Coordinates of N, CA and C in Angstrom, one line a residue:
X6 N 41.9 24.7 29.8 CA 41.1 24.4 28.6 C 39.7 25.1 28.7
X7 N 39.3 25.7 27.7 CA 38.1 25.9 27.5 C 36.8 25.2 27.3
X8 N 35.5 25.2 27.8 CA 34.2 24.4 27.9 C 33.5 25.1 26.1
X9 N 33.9 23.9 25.5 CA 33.3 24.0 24.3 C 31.6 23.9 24.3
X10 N 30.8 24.7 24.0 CA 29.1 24.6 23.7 C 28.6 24.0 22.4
X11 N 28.4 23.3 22.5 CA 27.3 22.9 20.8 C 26.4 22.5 20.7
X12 N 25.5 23.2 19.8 CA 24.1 23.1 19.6 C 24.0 22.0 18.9
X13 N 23.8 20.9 19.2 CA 23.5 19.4 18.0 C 21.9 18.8 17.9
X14 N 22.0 18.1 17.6 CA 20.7 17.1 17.4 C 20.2 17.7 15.7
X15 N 21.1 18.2 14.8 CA 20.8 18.6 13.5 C 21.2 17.9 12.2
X16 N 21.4 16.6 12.4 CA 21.3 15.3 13.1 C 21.8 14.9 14.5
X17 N 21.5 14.2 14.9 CA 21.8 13.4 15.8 C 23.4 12.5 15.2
X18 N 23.3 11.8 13.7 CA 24.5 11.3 13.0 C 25.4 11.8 13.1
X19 N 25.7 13.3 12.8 CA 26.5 14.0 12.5 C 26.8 14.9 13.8
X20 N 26.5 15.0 14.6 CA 26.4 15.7 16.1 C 27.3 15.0 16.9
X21 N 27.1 13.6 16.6 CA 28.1 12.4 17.3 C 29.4 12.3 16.7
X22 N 29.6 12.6 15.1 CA 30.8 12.9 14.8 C 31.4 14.1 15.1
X23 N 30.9 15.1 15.7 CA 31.6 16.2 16.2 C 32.0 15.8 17.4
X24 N 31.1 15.4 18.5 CA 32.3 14.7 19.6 C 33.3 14.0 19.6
X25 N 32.7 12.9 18.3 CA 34.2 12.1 18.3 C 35.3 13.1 17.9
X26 N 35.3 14.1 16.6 CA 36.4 14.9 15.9 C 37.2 15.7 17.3
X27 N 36.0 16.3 18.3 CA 36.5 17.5 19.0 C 37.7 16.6 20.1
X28 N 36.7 15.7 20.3 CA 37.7 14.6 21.7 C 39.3 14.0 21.0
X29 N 39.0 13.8 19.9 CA 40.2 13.3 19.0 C 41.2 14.0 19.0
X30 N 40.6 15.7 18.3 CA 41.6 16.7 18.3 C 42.5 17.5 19.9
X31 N 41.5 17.0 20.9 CA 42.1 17.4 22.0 C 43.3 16.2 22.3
X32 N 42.9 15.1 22.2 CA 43.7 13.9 22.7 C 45.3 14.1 21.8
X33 N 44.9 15.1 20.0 CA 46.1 14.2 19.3 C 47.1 15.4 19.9
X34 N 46.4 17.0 20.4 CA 47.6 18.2 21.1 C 47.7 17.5 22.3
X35 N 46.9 17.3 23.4 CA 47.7 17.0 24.7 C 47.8 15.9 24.8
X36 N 47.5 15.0 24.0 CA 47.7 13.4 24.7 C 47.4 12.3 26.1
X37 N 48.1 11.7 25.8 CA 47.5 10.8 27.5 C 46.3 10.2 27.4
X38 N 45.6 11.0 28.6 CA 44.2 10.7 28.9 C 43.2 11.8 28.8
X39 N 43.7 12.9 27.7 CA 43.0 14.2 28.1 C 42.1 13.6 26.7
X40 N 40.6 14.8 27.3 CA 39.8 15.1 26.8 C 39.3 15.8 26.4
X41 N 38.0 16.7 25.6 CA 37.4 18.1 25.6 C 36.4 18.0 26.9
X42 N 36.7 19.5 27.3 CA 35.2 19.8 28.1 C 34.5 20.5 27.3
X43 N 33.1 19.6 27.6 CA 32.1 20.6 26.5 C 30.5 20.0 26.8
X44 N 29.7 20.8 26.3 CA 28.5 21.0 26.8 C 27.8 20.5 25.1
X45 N 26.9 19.8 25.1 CA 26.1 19.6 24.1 C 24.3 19.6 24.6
X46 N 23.9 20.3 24.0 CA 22.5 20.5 23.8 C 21.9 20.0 22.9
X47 N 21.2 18.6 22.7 CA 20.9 18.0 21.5 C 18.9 18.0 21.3
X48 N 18.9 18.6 19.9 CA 17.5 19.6 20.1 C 16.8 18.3 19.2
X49 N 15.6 17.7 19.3 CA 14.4 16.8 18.5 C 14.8 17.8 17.3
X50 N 15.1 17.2 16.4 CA 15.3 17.6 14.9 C 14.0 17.3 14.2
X51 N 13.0 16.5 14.3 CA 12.1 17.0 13.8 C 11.2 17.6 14.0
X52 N 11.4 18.5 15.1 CA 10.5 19.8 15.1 C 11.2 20.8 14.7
X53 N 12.3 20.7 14.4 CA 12.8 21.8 13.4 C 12.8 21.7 12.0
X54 N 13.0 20.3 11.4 CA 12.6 20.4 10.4 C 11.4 20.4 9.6
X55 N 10.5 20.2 10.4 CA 9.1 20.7 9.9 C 9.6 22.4 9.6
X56 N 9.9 23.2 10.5 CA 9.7 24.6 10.8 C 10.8 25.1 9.3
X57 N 12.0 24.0 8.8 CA 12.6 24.3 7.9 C 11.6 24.3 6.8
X58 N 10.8 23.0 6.4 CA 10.3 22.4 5.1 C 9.3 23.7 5.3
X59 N 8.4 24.1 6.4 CA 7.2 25.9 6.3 C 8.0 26.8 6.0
X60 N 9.6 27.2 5.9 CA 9.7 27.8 6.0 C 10.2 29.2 6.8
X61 N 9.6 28.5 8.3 CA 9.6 29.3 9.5 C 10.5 29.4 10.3
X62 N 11.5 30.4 9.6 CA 13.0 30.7 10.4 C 12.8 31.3 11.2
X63 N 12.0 32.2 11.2 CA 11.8 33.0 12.6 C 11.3 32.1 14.0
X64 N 10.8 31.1 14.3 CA 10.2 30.4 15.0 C 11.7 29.7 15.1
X65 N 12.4 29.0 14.0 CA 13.4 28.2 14.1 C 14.6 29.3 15.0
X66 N 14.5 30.2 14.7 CA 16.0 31.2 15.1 C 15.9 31.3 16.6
X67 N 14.2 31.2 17.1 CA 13.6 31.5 18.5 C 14.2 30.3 19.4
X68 N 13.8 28.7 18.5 CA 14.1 28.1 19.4 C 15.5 27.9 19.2
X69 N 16.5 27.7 18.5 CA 18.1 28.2 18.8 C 18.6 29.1 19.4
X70 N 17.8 30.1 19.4 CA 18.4 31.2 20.2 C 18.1 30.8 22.1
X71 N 16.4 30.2 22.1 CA 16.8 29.7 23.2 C 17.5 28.6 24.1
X72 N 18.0 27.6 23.3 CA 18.8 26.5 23.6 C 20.3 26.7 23.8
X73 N 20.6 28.3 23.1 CA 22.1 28.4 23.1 C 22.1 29.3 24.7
X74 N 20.9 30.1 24.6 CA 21.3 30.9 26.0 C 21.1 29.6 26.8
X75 N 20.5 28.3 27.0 CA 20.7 27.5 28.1 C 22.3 27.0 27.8
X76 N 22.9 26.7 27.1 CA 24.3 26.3 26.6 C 25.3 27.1 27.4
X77 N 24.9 28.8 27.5 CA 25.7 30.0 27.9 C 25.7 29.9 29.4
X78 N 24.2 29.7 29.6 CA 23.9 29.7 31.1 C 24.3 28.6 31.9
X79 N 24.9 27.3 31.2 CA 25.9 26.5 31.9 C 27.2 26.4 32.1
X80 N 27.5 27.6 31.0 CA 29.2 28.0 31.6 C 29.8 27.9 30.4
X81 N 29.6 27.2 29.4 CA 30.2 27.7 27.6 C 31.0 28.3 27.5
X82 N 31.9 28.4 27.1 CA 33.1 29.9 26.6 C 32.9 30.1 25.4
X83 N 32.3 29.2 24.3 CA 31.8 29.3 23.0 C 30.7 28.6 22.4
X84 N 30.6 28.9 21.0 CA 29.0 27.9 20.6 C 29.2 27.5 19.3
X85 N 29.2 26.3 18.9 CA 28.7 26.0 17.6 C 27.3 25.4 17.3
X86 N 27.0 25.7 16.3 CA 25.6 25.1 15.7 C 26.2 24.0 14.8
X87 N 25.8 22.9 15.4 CA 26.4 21.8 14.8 C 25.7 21.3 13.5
X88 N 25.5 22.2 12.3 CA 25.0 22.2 11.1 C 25.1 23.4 10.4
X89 N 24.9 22.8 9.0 CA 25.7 24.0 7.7 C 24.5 25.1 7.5
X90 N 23.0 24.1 8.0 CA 21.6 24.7 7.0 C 21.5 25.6 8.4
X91 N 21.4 26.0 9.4 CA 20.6 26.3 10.3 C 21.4 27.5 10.7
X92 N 22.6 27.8 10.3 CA 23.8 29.3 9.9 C 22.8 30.1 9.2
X93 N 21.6 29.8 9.1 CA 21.2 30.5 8.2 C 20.3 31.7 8.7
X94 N 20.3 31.3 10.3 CA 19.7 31.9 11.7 C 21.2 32.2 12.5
X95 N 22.1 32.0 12.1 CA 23.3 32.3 12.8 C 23.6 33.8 13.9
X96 N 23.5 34.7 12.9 CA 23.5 36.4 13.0 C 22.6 36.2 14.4
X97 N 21.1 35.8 14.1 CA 20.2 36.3 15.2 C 20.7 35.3 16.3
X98 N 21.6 34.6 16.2 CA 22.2 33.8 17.7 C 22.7 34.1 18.5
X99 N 23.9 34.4 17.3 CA 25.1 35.3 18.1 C 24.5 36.7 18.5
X100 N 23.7 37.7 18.1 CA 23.3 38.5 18.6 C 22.5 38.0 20.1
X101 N 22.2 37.1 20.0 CA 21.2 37.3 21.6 C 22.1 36.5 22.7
X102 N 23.5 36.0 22.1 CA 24.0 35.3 23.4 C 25.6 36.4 23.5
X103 N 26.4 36.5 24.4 CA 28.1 37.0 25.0 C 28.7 36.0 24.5
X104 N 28.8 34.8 24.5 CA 30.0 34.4 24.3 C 29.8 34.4 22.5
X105 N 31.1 34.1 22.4 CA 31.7 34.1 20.6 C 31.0 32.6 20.0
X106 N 30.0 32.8 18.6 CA 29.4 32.1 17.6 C 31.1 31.3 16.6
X107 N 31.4 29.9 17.0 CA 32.6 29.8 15.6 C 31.8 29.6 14.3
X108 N 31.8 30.5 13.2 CA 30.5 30.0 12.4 C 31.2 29.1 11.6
X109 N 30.3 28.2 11.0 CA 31.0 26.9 10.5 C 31.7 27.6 8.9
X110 N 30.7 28.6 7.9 CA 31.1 29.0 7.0 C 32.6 29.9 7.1
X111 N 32.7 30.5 8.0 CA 34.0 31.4 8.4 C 35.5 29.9 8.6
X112 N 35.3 29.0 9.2 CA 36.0 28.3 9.3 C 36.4 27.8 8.0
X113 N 35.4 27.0 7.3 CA 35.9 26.9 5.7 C 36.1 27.4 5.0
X114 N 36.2 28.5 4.5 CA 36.6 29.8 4.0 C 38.0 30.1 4.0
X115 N 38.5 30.1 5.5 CA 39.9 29.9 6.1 C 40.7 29.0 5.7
X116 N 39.9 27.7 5.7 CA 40.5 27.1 5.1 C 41.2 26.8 3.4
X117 N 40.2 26.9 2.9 CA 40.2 27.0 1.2 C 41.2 28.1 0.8
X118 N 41.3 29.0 1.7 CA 41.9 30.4 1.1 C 43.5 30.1 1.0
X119 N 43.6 29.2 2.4 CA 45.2 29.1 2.6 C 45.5 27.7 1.5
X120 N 44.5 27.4 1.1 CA 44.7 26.3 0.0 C 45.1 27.1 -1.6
X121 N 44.7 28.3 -1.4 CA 44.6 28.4 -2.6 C 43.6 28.1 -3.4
X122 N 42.8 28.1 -3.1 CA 41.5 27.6 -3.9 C 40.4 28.8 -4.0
X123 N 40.3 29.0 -5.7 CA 39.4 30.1 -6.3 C 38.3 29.5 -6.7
X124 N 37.9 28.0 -7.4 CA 36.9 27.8 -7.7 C 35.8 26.6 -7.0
X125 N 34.8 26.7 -5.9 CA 34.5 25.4 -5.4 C 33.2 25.6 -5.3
X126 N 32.9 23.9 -5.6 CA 31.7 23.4 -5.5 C 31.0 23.4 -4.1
X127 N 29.5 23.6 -3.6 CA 29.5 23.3 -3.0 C 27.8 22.7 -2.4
X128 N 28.2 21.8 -1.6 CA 26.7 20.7 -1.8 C 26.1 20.6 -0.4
X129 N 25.2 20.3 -0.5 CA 24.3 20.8 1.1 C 22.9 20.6 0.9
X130 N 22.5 20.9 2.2 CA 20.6 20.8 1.5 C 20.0 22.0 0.6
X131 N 19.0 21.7 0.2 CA 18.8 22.8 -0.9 C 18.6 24.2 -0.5
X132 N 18.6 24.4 1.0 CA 18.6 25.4 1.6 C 20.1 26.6 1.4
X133 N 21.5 25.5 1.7 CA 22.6 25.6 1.8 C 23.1 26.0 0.7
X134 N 22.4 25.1 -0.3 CA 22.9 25.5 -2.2 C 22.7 27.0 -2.8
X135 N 20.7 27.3 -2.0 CA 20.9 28.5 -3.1 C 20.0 29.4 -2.0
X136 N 20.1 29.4 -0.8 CA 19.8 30.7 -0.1 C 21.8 31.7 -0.1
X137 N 21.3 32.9 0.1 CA 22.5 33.5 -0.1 C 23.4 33.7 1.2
X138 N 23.1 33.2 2.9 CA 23.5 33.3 4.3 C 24.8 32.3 3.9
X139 N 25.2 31.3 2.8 CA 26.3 30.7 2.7 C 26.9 31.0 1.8
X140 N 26.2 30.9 0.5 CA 27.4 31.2 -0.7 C 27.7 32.8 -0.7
X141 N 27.1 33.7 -0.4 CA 27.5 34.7 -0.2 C 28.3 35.3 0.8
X142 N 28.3 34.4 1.9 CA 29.8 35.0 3.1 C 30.9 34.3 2.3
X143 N 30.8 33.3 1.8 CA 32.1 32.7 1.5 C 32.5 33.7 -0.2
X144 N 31.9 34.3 -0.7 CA 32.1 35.0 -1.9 C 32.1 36.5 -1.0
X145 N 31.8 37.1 -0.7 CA 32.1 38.4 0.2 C 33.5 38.4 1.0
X146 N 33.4 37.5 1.9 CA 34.4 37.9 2.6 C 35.6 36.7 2.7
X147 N 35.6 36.2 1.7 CA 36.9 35.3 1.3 C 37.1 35.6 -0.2
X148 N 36.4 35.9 -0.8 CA 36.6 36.4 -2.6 C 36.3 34.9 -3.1
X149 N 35.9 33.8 -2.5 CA 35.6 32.6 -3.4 C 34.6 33.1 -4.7
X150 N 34.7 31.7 -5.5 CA 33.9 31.4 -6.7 C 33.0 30.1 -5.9
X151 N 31.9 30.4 -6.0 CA 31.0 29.6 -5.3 C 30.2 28.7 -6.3
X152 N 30.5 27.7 -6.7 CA 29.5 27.1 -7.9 C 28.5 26.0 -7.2
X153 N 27.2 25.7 -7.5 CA 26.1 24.7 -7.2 C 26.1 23.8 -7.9
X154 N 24.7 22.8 -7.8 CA 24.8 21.8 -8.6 C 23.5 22.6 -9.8
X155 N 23.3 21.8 -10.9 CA 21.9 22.3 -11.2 C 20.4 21.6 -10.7
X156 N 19.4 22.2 -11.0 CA 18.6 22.1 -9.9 C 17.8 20.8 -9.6
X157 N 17.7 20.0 -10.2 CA 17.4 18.0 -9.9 C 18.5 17.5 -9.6
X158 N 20.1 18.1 -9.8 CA 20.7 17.5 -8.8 C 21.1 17.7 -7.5
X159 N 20.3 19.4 -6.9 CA 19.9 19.5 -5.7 C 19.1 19.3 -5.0
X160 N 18.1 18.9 -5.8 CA 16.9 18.2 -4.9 C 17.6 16.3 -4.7
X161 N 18.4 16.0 -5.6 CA 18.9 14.9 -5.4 C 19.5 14.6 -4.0
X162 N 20.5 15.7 -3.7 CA 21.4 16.1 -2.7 C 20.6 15.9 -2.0
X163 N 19.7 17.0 -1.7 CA 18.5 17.8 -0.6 C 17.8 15.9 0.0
X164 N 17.5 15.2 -1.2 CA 16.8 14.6 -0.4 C 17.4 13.0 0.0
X165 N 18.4 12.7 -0.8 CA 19.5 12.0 0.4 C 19.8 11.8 1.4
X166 N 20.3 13.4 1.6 CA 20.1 14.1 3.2 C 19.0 13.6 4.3
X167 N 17.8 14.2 4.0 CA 16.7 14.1 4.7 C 16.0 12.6 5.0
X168 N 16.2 12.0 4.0 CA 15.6 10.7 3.5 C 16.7 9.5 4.3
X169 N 17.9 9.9 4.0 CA 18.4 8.5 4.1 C 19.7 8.9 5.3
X170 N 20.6 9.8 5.0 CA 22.1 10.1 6.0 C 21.2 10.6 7.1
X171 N 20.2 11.6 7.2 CA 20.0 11.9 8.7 C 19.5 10.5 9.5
X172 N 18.9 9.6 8.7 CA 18.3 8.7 9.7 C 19.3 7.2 9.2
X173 N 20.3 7.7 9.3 CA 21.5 6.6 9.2 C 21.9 5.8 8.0
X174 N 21.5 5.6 7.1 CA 21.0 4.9 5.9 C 22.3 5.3 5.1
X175 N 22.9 4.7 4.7 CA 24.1 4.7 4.0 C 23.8 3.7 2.5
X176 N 23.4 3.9 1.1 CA 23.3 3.4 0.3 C 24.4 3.6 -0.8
X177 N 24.9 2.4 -1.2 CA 25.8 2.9 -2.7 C 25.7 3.7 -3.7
X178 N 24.0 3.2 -4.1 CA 23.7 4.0 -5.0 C 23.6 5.6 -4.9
X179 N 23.7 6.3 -3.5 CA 23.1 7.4 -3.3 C 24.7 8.0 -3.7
X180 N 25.7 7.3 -3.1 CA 26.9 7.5 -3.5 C 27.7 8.1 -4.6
X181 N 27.4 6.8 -5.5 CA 27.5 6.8 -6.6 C 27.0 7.9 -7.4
X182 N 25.7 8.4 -7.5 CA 24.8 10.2 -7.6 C 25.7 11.3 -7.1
X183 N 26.1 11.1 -5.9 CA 27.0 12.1 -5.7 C 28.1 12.1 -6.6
X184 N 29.0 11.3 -6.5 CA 30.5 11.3 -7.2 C 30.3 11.6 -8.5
X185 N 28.7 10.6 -9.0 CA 28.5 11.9 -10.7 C 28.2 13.4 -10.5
X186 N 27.4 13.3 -9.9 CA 27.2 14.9 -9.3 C 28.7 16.0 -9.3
X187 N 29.7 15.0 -8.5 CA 31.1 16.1 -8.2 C 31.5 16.3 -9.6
X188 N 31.5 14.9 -10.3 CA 32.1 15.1 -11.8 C 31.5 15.9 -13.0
X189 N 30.4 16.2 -12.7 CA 29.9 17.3 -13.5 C 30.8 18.6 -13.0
X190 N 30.7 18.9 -11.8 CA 31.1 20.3 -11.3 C 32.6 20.2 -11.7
X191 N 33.2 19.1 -11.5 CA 34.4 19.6 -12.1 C 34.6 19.5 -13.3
X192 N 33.9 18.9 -14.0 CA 34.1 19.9 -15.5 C 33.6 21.3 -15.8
X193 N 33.1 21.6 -14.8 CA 32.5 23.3 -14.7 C 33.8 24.3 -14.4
X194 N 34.9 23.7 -14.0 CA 35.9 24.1 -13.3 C 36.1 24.1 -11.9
X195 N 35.5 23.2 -11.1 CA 35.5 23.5 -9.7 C 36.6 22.8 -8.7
X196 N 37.3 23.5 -7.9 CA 38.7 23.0 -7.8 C 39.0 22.1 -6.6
X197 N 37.8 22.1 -6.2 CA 37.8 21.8 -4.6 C 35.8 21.3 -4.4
X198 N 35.6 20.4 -3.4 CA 34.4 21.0 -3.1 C 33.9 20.8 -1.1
X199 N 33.2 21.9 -1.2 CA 32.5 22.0 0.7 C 31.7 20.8 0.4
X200 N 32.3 20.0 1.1 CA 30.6 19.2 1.8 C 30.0 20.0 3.1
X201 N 28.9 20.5 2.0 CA 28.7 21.7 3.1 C 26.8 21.2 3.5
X202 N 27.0 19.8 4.1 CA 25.9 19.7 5.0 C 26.8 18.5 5.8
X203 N 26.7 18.5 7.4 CA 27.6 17.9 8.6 C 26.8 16.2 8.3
X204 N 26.0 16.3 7.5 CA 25.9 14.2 7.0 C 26.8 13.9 6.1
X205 N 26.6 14.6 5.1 CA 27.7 14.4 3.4 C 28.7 13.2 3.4
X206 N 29.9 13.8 4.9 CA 30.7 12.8 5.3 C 30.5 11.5 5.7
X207 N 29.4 11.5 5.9 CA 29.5 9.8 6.5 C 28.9 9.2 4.9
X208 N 28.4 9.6 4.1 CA 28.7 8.9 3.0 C 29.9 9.4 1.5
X209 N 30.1 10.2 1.5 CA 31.9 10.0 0.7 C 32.9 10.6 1.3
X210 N 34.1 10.0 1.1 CA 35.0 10.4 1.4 C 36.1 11.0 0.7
X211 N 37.5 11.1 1.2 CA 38.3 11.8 0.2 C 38.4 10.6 -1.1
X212 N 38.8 9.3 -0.2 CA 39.4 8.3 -1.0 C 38.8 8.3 -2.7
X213 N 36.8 8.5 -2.4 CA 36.3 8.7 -3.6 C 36.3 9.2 -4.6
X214 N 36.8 10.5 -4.3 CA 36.8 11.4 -5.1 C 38.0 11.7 -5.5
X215 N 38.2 12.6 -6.6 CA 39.4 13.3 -7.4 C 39.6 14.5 -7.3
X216 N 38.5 15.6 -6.5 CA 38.8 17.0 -5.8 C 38.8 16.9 -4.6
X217 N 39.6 17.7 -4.3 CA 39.6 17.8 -2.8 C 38.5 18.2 -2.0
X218 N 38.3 17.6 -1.0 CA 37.3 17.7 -0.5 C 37.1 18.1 1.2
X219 N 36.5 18.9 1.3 CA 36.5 19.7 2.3 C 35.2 19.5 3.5
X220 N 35.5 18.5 4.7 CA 34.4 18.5 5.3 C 34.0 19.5 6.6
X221 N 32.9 19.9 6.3 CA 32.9 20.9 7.5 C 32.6 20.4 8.8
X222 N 32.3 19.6 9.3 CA 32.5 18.7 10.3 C 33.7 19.1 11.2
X223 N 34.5 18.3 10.0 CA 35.9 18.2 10.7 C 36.6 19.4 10.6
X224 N 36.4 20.6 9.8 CA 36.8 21.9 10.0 C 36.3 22.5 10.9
X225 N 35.0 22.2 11.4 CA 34.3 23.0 12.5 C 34.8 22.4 13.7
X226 N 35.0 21.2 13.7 CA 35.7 21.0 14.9 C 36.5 21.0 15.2
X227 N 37.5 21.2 14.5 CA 39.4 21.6 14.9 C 39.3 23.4 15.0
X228 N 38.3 24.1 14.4 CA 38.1 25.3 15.0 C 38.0 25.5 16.6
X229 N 37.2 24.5 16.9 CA 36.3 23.9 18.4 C 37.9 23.9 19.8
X230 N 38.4 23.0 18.6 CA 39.9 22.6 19.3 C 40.3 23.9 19.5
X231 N 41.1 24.1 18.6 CA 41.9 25.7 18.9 C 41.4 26.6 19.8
X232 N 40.3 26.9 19.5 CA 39.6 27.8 20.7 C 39.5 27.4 22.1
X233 N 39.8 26.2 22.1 CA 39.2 25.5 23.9 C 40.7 25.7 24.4
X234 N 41.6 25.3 23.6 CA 43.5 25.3 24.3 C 44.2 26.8 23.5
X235 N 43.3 28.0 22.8 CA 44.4 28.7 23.0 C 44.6 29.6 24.4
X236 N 45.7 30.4 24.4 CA 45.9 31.1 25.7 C 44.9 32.6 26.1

């Protein structure tokens, strides 16, 4: 088995669901009493998010880039950045570390494609919605149709996120915003949609909704899996 590396603390909420997803996925191939080996580096998220709200990706990419070479320098065979927004420094990671970047947007991509799916929504912080480091890999190099929300109901998104899912806070009503939110998009035509920020999930689920719904979470982590047990 391979020593999985991940960068977390982007939340801390959603960081914890990656261990649970990765340990799950190992236990449901080998069974028994097996587990993942793996390395987590969990970084104070609010000194990064200050550095998101300035602006200051270059500062942000510095200190990712140096938390992953500590990740490398413990023995890693791979790395994820356990978040959708901070791919957005991805390129300059994987450039400064050897072992292989799983990027979370490459994983979803893969997945949608073998779905069949040409038109999807996709929701995230407002970084995720309309910088081009996401909708544009998944429109380049998957041929997706990438649709957003419009723009108060991305700051809606955006600050859900920040406000309430990063610091645990699970409210109905915020829910409820989203599921109108999806229902708009799919009368736009949207066939599918990314929950493409690693909180999203812990407030809707598939059960809610009427499109399929795609969590990157649990995509990025069954990537996580395959890579640690292939040969």
């Amino acid at each position: 088995m391979k020593l999985i590396g991940l960068l977390g603390g982007m939340s801390w909420e959603s960081s914890a669901v990656y261990y649970q997803a990765i340990n799950e996925g190992i236990k449901q191939r080998l069974g028994g009493l097996h587990s993942a080996e793996l390395l987590m580096y969990s970084i104070d998220f609010a000194r990064l998010e200050k550095m998101q709200r300035e602006g200051d990706w270059q500062t942000a990419a510095q200190l990712l880039i140096e938390k992953a070479k500590r990740i490398e320098g413990a023995g890693a065979q791979c790395l994820l950045i356990c978040t959708n927004t901070m791919h957005i420094v991805a390129e300059q990671v994987a450039n400064a570390i050897s072992i292989p970047l799983i990027h979370i947007a490459d994983a979803v991509g893969e997945k949608l494609v073998k779905a069949n799916v040409d038109k999807v929504a996709l929701l995230g912080t407002s970084f995720t919605m309309t910088e081009a480091f996401y909708r544009v890999r998944l429109q380049e190099n998957f041929g997706l149709n990438v649709i957003t929300p419009k723009a108060d109901d991305r700051k809606l998104i955006h600050d859900v996120i920040y406000n309430e899912l990063c610091l645990g806070k699970i409210q109905p009503e915020s829910k409820q915003a989203y599921l109108d939110i999806i229902a708009k998009l799919k009368e736009q035509g949207a066939e599918a949609v990314i929950l493409g920020c690693t909180e999203i999930g812990l407030l809707i689920q598939q059960d809610d909704c009427p499109l399929p719904l795609y969590d990157t979470v649990m995509i990025h982590a069954k990537k996580a899996v395959e890579f640690a047990l292939q040969e």
